[in-house]
mmCIF file of C-alpha atoms and ligand atoms in Angstrom:
data_model
loop_
_atom_site.group_PDB
_atom_site.id
_atom_site.type_symbol
_atom_site.label_atom_id
_atom_site.label_comp_id
_atom_site.label_asym_id
_atom_site.label_seq_id
_atom_site.Cartn_x
_atom_site.Cartn_y
_atom_site.Cartn_z
ATOM 1 C CA MET A 1 28.474 48.976 38.829
ATOM 2 C CA PRO A 2 25.165 49.692 39.005
ATOM 3 C CA ALA A 3 22.231 47.138 38.219
ATOM 4 C CA LEU A 4 21.459 46.494 34.537
ATOM 5 C CA PRO A 5 19.569 47.404 32.089
ATOM 6 C CA ALA A 6 21.144 51.849 31.837
ATOM 7 C CA PRO A 7 17.889 53.494 33.162
ATOM 8 C CA SER A 8 16.044 54.944 29.711
ATOM 9 C CA ARG A 9 15.998 58.476 30.252
ATOM 10 C CA SER A 10 13.499 60.960 28.135
ATOM 11 C CA LYS A 11 17.085 63.644 27.986
ATOM 12 C CA PRO A 12 21.139 62.593 28.099
ATOM 13 C CA GLU A 13 22.846 62.978 31.281
ATOM 14 C CA PHE A 14 25.006 65.648 29.594
ATOM 15 C CA SER A 15 24.816 67.677 26.646
ATOM 16 C CA SER A 16 27.349 68.262 24.374
ATOM 17 C CA GLY A 17 30.469 70.951 25.791
ATOM 18 C CA THR A 18 33.054 71.135 28.407
ATOM 19 C CA GLY A 19 30.642 73.361 30.733
ATOM 20 C CA GLU A 20 28.883 72.315 33.904
ATOM 21 C CA GLY A 21 26.609 69.386 32.567
ATOM 22 C CA GLN A 22 28.128 68.675 29.717
ATOM 23 C CA ALA A 23 30.692 66.674 28.049
ATOM 24 C CA LEU A 24 32.357 66.912 24.870
ATOM 25 C CA VAL A 25 32.659 63.294 23.235
ATOM 26 C CA ILE A 26 34.086 62.288 19.885
ATOM 27 C CA PHE A 27 33.749 58.720 18.543
ATOM 28 C CA VAL A 28 36.738 56.676 17.285
ATOM 29 C CA LEU A 29 35.850 54.084 15.031
ATOM 30 C CA GLY A 30 37.934 52.115 12.505
ATOM 31 C CA GLY A 31 38.894 47.943 11.979
ATOM 32 C CA PRO A 32 40.270 46.196 14.725
ATOM 33 C CA GLY A 33 44.230 47.463 13.950
ATOM 34 C CA SER A 34 43.153 50.331 12.039
ATOM 35 C CA GLY A 35 45.310 52.925 14.855
ATOM 36 C CA LYS A 36 42.224 54.065 16.711
ATOM 37 C CA GLY A 37 44.374 53.123 20.375
ATOM 38 C CA THR A 38 48.517 54.862 18.557
ATOM 39 C CA GLN A 39 46.305 57.791 17.287
ATOM 40 C CA CYS A 40 44.210 58.547 20.209
ATOM 41 C CA ALA A 41 47.699 58.516 22.163
ATOM 42 C CA ASN A 42 48.467 61.670 20.490
ATOM 43 C CA LEU A 43 45.241 63.007 20.528
ATOM 44 C CA VAL A 44 45.306 62.974 24.816
ATOM 45 C CA ARG A 45 49.302 64.247 24.842
ATOM 46 C CA ASP A 46 47.966 67.173 22.515
ATOM 47 C CA TYR A 47 44.737 68.042 23.217
ATOM 48 C CA GLY A 48 44.457 67.159 26.502
ATOM 49 C CA PHE A 49 41.339 64.557 25.513
ATOM 50 C CA LYS A 50 40.572 61.087 27.861
ATOM 51 C CA HIS A 51 40.825 58.196 26.223
ATOM 52 C CA LEU A 52 38.244 55.739 27.006
ATOM 53 C CA SER A 53 38.382 52.594 24.562
ATOM 54 C CA ALA A 54 35.558 50.953 24.994
ATOM 55 C CA GLY A 55 37.605 47.054 24.316
ATOM 56 C CA ASP A 56 39.730 48.437 27.757
ATOM 57 C CA LEU A 57 36.808 49.146 29.629
ATOM 58 C CA LEU A 58 35.954 45.369 28.677
ATOM 59 C CA ARG A 59 38.583 43.720 29.282
ATOM 60 C CA GLU A 60 39.421 45.190 32.613
ATOM 61 C CA GLU A 61 35.246 44.335 33.751
ATOM 62 C CA GLN A 62 36.146 41.164 32.674
ATOM 63 C CA ASP A 63 39.083 41.022 35.033
ATOM 64 C CA ARG A 64 36.928 42.012 37.712
ATOM 65 C CA PRO A 65 37.283 39.524 40.912
ATOM 66 C CA GLY A 66 33.214 38.926 41.437
ATOM 67 C CA SER A 67 32.053 40.402 37.285
ATOM 68 C CA GLU A 68 29.057 38.882 36.319
ATOM 69 C CA PHE A 69 29.531 39.411 33.448
ATOM 70 C CA GLY A 70 33.475 38.155 32.739
ATOM 71 C CA ASP A 71 32.477 34.841 31.524
ATOM 72 C CA MET A 72 29.839 36.610 29.237
ATOM 73 C CA ILE A 73 32.433 39.189 27.726
ATOM 74 C CA LYS A 74 35.847 36.756 28.017
ATOM 75 C CA GLU A 75 33.087 34.825 25.157
ATOM 76 C CA TYR A 76 32.445 37.661 22.940
ATOM 77 C CA ILE A 77 35.931 39.139 22.649
ATOM 78 C CA LYS A 78 37.291 35.655 21.262
ATOM 79 C CA ASP A 79 35.008 34.898 18.714
ATOM 80 C CA GLY A 80 34.809 39.124 17.969
ATOM 81 C CA LYS A 81 31.216 39.867 18.543
ATOM 82 C CA ILE A 82 29.289 42.696 20.329
ATOM 83 C CA VAL A 83 28.996 42.177 23.864
ATOM 84 C CA PRO A 84 25.590 43.165 25.061
ATOM 85 C CA MET A 85 25.237 47.199 24.805
ATOM 86 C CA GLU A 86 23.375 47.780 28.204
ATOM 87 C CA VAL A 87 27.442 46.643 29.336
ATOM 88 C CA THR A 88 29.588 48.674 27.420
ATOM 89 C CA VAL A 89 27.574 51.449 27.959
ATOM 90 C CA GLN A 90 26.940 51.511 31.605
ATOM 91 C CA LEU A 91 31.276 50.773 31.526
ATOM 92 C CA LEU A 92 31.240 54.475 30.122
ATOM 93 C CA GLU A 93 29.008 56.288 31.932
ATOM 94 C CA ASN A 94 30.610 55.202 34.307
ATOM 95 C CA ALA A 95 33.948 56.175 33.274
ATOM 96 C CA ILE A 96 32.888 59.612 31.884
ATOM 97 C CA LYS A 97 31.381 60.528 35.521
ATOM 98 C CA ALA A 98 34.272 59.187 37.056
ATOM 99 C CA THR A 99 36.529 61.360 34.994
ATOM 100 C CA ILE A 100 34.703 64.441 34.725
ATOM 101 C CA GLU A 101 35.133 63.954 39.213
ATOM 102 C CA GLU A 102 38.086 62.529 39.753
ATOM 103 C CA ASP A 103 40.353 64.376 36.604
ATOM 104 C CA LYS A 104 37.623 67.568 35.955
ATOM 105 C CA ASN A 105 38.593 67.023 31.905
ATOM 106 C CA ARG A 106 35.477 66.626 29.538
ATOM 107 C CA LYS A 107 36.724 66.056 26.746
ATOM 108 C CA PHE A 108 36.784 62.372 25.660
ATOM 109 C CA LEU A 109 37.580 59.866 22.746
ATOM 110 C CA ILE A 110 35.363 57.198 22.695
ATOM 111 C CA ASP A 111 37.366 54.200 21.343
ATOM 112 C CA GLY A 112 36.308 51.532 19.598
ATOM 113 C CA PHE A 113 32.359 52.526 20.174
ATOM 114 C CA PRO A 114 29.561 52.217 19.169
ATOM 115 C CA ARG A 115 30.046 49.390 16.996
ATOM 116 C CA LYS A 116 26.656 48.454 16.808
ATOM 117 C CA MET A 117 23.578 50.635 16.081
ATOM 118 C CA ASP A 118 22.164 50.297 19.275
ATOM 119 C CA GLN A 119 24.823 51.318 21.029
ATOM 120 C CA ALA A 120 25.057 54.291 18.997
ATOM 121 C CA LEU A 121 21.272 55.148 19.619
ATOM 122 C CA LYS A 122 21.610 53.991 23.162
ATOM 123 C CA PHE A 123 24.351 56.253 24.148
ATOM 124 C CA GLU A 124 23.697 59.287 22.533
ATOM 125 C CA GLU A 125 19.987 59.494 23.917
ATOM 126 C CA ALA A 126 21.246 58.580 27.392
ATOM 127 C CA VAL A 127 24.442 59.212 27.864
ATOM 128 C CA CYS A 128 25.660 62.211 25.424
ATOM 129 C CA PRO A 129 25.012 62.848 21.950
ATOM 130 C CA SER A 130 28.973 62.830 19.648
ATOM 131 C CA VAL A 131 30.587 66.005 18.219
ATOM 132 C CA PHE A 132 31.745 63.419 15.174
ATOM 133 C CA THR A 133 33.139 60.500 14.802
ATOM 134 C CA LEU A 134 37.256 60.243 13.292
ATOM 135 C CA PHE A 135 37.042 57.280 10.910
ATOM 136 C CA PHE A 136 40.311 55.745 10.202
ATOM 137 C CA ASP A 137 39.539 53.885 6.861
ATOM 138 C CA CYS A 138 42.259 51.054 6.233
ATOM 139 C CA PRO A 139 42.347 47.741 4.086
ATOM 140 C CA GLU A 140 41.844 44.126 5.961
ATOM 141 C CA GLU A 141 45.390 43.281 4.271
ATOM 142 C CA VAL A 142 46.864 46.476 6.413
ATOM 143 C CA MET A 143 45.028 45.282 9.323
ATOM 144 C CA GLN A 144 45.163 41.874 9.357
ATOM 145 C CA GLU A 145 49.495 42.131 9.276
ATOM 146 C CA ARG A 146 49.061 45.251 12.212
ATOM 147 C CA LEU A 147 47.272 42.980 14.195
ATOM 148 C CA LEU A 148 48.875 39.432 13.629
ATOM 149 C CA ASN A 149 52.113 41.947 14.345
ATOM 150 C CA ARG A 150 50.147 43.004 17.882
ATOM 151 C CA GLY A 151 49.494 39.341 18.807
ATOM 152 C CA LYS A 152 53.320 38.464 19.557
ATOM 153 C CA THR A 153 52.894 40.592 22.716
ATOM 154 C CA SER A 154 49.745 41.497 23.686
ATOM 155 C CA GLY A 155 48.367 38.739 24.792
ATOM 156 C CA ARG A 156 45.228 39.286 23.633
ATOM 157 C CA SER A 157 43.410 36.067 23.169
ATOM 158 C CA ASP A 158 41.641 37.837 19.984
ATOM 159 C CA ASP A 159 44.685 38.821 18.649
ATOM 160 C CA ASN A 160 44.644 35.556 16.084
ATOM 161 C CA GLU A 161 44.251 34.780 12.638
ATOM 162 C CA GLU A 162 40.709 32.883 13.828
ATOM 163 C CA SER A 163 39.021 35.731 15.526
ATOM 164 C CA ILE A 164 41.022 38.614 13.470
ATOM 165 C CA LYS A 165 38.454 36.971 10.645
ATOM 166 C CA LYS A 166 35.627 37.318 12.818
ATOM 167 C CA ARG A 167 36.333 40.620 13.915
ATOM 168 C CA PHE A 168 36.122 41.875 10.297
ATOM 169 C CA LYS A 169 32.856 40.020 9.648
ATOM 170 C CA THR A 170 31.285 41.488 12.166
ATOM 171 C CA PHE A 171 33.237 45.427 12.053
ATOM 172 C CA VAL A 172 31.629 44.852 8.116
ATOM 173 C CA GLU A 173 28.160 43.797 8.752
ATOM 174 C CA THR A 174 27.379 45.425 11.755
ATOM 175 C CA SER A 175 29.955 48.733 12.481
ATOM 176 C CA MET A 176 30.073 50.268 9.239
ATOM 177 C CA PRO A 177 26.532 50.828 9.161
ATOM 178 C CA VAL A 178 27.517 53.419 12.152
ATOM 179 C CA VAL A 179 29.895 54.735 10.230
ATOM 180 C CA GLU A 180 27.161 55.283 7.490
ATOM 181 C CA TYR A 181 24.061 56.698 10.418
ATOM 182 C CA PHE A 182 26.873 59.525 11.182
ATOM 183 C CA GLU A 183 28.006 59.847 7.972
ATOM 184 C CA LYS A 184 25.104 61.003 6.358
ATOM 185 C CA GLN A 185 24.889 63.492 9.357
ATOM 186 C CA GLY A 186 28.091 64.770 7.306
ATOM 187 C CA LYS A 187 29.511 64.256 10.810
ATOM 188 C CA VAL A 188 32.507 61.746 9.913
ATOM 189 C CA VAL A 189 36.023 62.973 9.612
ATOM 190 C CA ARG A 190 37.723 60.133 7.226
ATOM 191 C CA VAL A 191 41.524 59.410 7.857
ATOM 192 C CA LYS A 192 43.088 56.897 5.738
ATOM 193 C CA ALA A 193 45.170 55.066 8.082
ATOM 194 C CA THR A 194 47.951 52.791 6.027
ATOM 195 C CA ALA A 195 50.316 55.268 6.008
ATOM 196 C CA SER A 196 53.349 55.598 8.801
ATOM 197 C CA PRO A 197 51.279 56.392 12.379
ATOM 198 C CA GLU A 198 53.147 59.902 12.165
ATOM 199 C CA GLU A 199 51.672 60.567 8.384
ATOM 200 C CA VAL A 200 48.279 59.732 9.489
ATOM 201 C CA TYR A 201 48.787 61.842 12.766
ATOM 202 C CA LYS A 202 49.504 64.563 10.454
ATOM 203 C CA ASP A 203 45.888 64.165 8.609
ATOM 204 C CA VAL A 204 44.175 64.295 11.911
ATOM 205 C CA ARG A 205 45.684 66.614 13.156
ATOM 206 C CA LYS A 206 45.045 69.177 10.373
ATOM 207 C CA GLN A 207 41.126 67.634 10.370
ATOM 208 C CA PHE A 208 40.853 68.553 13.843
ATOM 209 C CA GLY A 209 41.690 72.394 13.111
ATOM 210 C CA GLU A 210 39.435 72.655 10.558
ATOM 211 C CA LYS A 211 36.304 71.540 13.153
ATOM 212 C CA GLY A 212 38.401 73.701 15.687
ATOM 213 C CA ILE A 213 39.562 71.645 18.636
ATOM 214 C CA GLU A 214 42.040 73.416 19.351
ATOM 215 C CA GLN A 215 45.811 71.787 20.449
ATOM 216 C CA ILE A 216 46.469 72.370 24.467
ATOM 217 C CA LYS A 217 50.282 72.512 22.796
ATOM 218 C CA LYS A 218 51.321 74.400 20.136
HETATM 219 P P1 ADP B 301 42.989 49.841 16.932
HETATM 220 O O1 ADP B 301 43.701 50.275 18.469
HETATM 221 O O2 ADP B 301 42.605 50.251 16.109
HETATM 222 O O3 ADP B 301 42.587 47.991 16.784
HETATM 223 P P2 ADP B 301 46.233 49.659 17.151
HETATM 224 O O4 ADP B 301 46.649 51.191 17.479
HETATM 225 O O5 ADP B 301 46.245 49.192 18.600
HETATM 226 O O6 ADP B 301 44.783 49.567 16.828
HETATM 227 O O7 ADP B 301 47.389 49.591 16.093
HETATM 228 C C1 ADP B 301 47.230 48.522 16.087
HETATM 229 C C2 ADP B 301 48.944 47.899 15.646
HETATM 230 O O8 ADP B 301 49.731 48.182 14.671
HETATM 231 C C3 ADP B 301 49.887 47.691 16.978
HETATM 232 O O9 ADP B 301 50.743 47.386 17.296
HETATM 233 C C4 ADP B 301 50.475 49.428 16.744
HETATM 234 O O10 ADP B 301 51.448 49.685 17.053
HETATM 235 C C5 ADP B 301 50.697 49.013 14.581
HETATM 236 N N1 ADP B 301 50.099 50.695 13.966
HETATM 237 C C6 ADP B 301 49.024 51.354 14.737
HETATM 238 N N2 ADP B 301 49.547 52.369 13.736
HETATM 239 C C7 ADP B 301 49.974 52.213 12.809
HETATM 240 C C8 ADP B 301 50.393 52.493 11.568
HETATM 241 N N3 ADP B 301 50.023 53.612 11.382
HETATM 242 N N4 ADP B 301 51.449 51.618 10.585
HETATM 243 C C9 ADP B 301 51.947 50.898 11.385
HETATM 244 N N5 ADP B 301 51.318 50.552 12.339
HETATM 245 C C10 ADP B 301 51.106 50.850 13.515
HETATM 246 O O1 C5P B 302 38.137 47.843 20.878
HETATM 247 P P1 C5P B 302 39.162 46.632 20.460
HETATM 248 O O2 C5P B 302 39.627 46.297 19.417
HETATM 249 O O3 C5P B 302 40.120 46.204 21.577
HETATM 250 O O4 C5P B 302 37.304 46.064 21.137
HETATM 251 C C1 C5P B 302 38.131 44.120 21.220
HETATM 252 C C2 C5P B 302 36.379 43.301 21.758
HETATM 253 O O5 C5P B 302 35.729 44.731 22.819
HETATM 254 C C3 C5P B 302 35.598 43.453 19.974
HETATM 255 O O6 C5P B 302 36.064 43.382 18.548
HETATM 256 C C4 C5P B 302 34.475 43.339 20.807
HETATM 257 O O7 C5P B 302 34.248 41.537 21.083
HETATM 258 C C5 C5P B 302 34.105 43.776 22.650
HETATM 259 N N1 C5P B 302 33.982 45.539 21.930
HETATM 260 C C6 C5P B 302 32.417 45.568 22.238
HETATM 261 N N2 C5P B 302 32.312 46.277 21.805
HETATM 262 C C7 C5P B 302 32.508 47.600 21.925
HETATM 263 C C8 C5P B 302 33.816 47.684 21.103
HETATM 264 C C9 C5P B 302 34.268 46.640 21.435
HETATM 265 O O8 C5P B 302 31.778 44.420 22.089
HETATM 266 N N3 C5P B 302 31.713 49.439 21.653
HETATM 267 MG MG1 MG B 303 42.749 49.216 20.454
#
């Protein structure tokens, strides 16, 4: 990983689109356990997106031998706090560049990001403006039940009652303002996330259609 902090730029590395010098970025937000990862898998299959989960990239960096950020990331994740944005923005930028180079794919679902206003501003200013944010709306009781269930097999240090409480607090106080920020720009696609995965995905597909995002398979 290149030296931090990420260089400041006068314009983003990519403009929005699928041509040369461009990337098509959709942010995917929602509380912990709202189903972001589950729905992203559907969208990868039917729309040909590359799925980049900020949480997965952070966990990978945490476990990378020799990472200078490993211990810090571990602590932040267990406490449900937002890792300093320089780290996450740099990991995402690296992954975007690698995907364009290796997979020749310029369509990205950026899952679990931006979770704090500084991440939103930095990413759109230095990396790429987003097309819109797909937001999964889900009550805490439902998310809590899903997370405790996921915790039986996920092996995640934060799928336990104590960490979940902290993650919900961070979500309400720090991440919801990001959704409101994009909402004011008319750039939020809101989906109710309480129904079955299949029902939720039907709504996602409908709204992607309305936004002119095309499937690769019918
Ligand atoms: P997130 O990425 O938003 O934290 P996940 O996609 O990992 O959420 O889903 C959290 C847990 O809930 C997983 O165990 C998943 O299988 C389950 N799940 C996802 N969507 C639904 C749904 N619509 N109904 C019931 N369970 C779901
Ligand atoms: O999205 P996921 O639930 O996998 O994220 C797990 C944790 O990773 C978050 O609770 C937070 O500590 C960290 N994270 C972050 N910034 C992001 C995404 C995740 O600090 N944009
Ligand atoms: Mg997830």
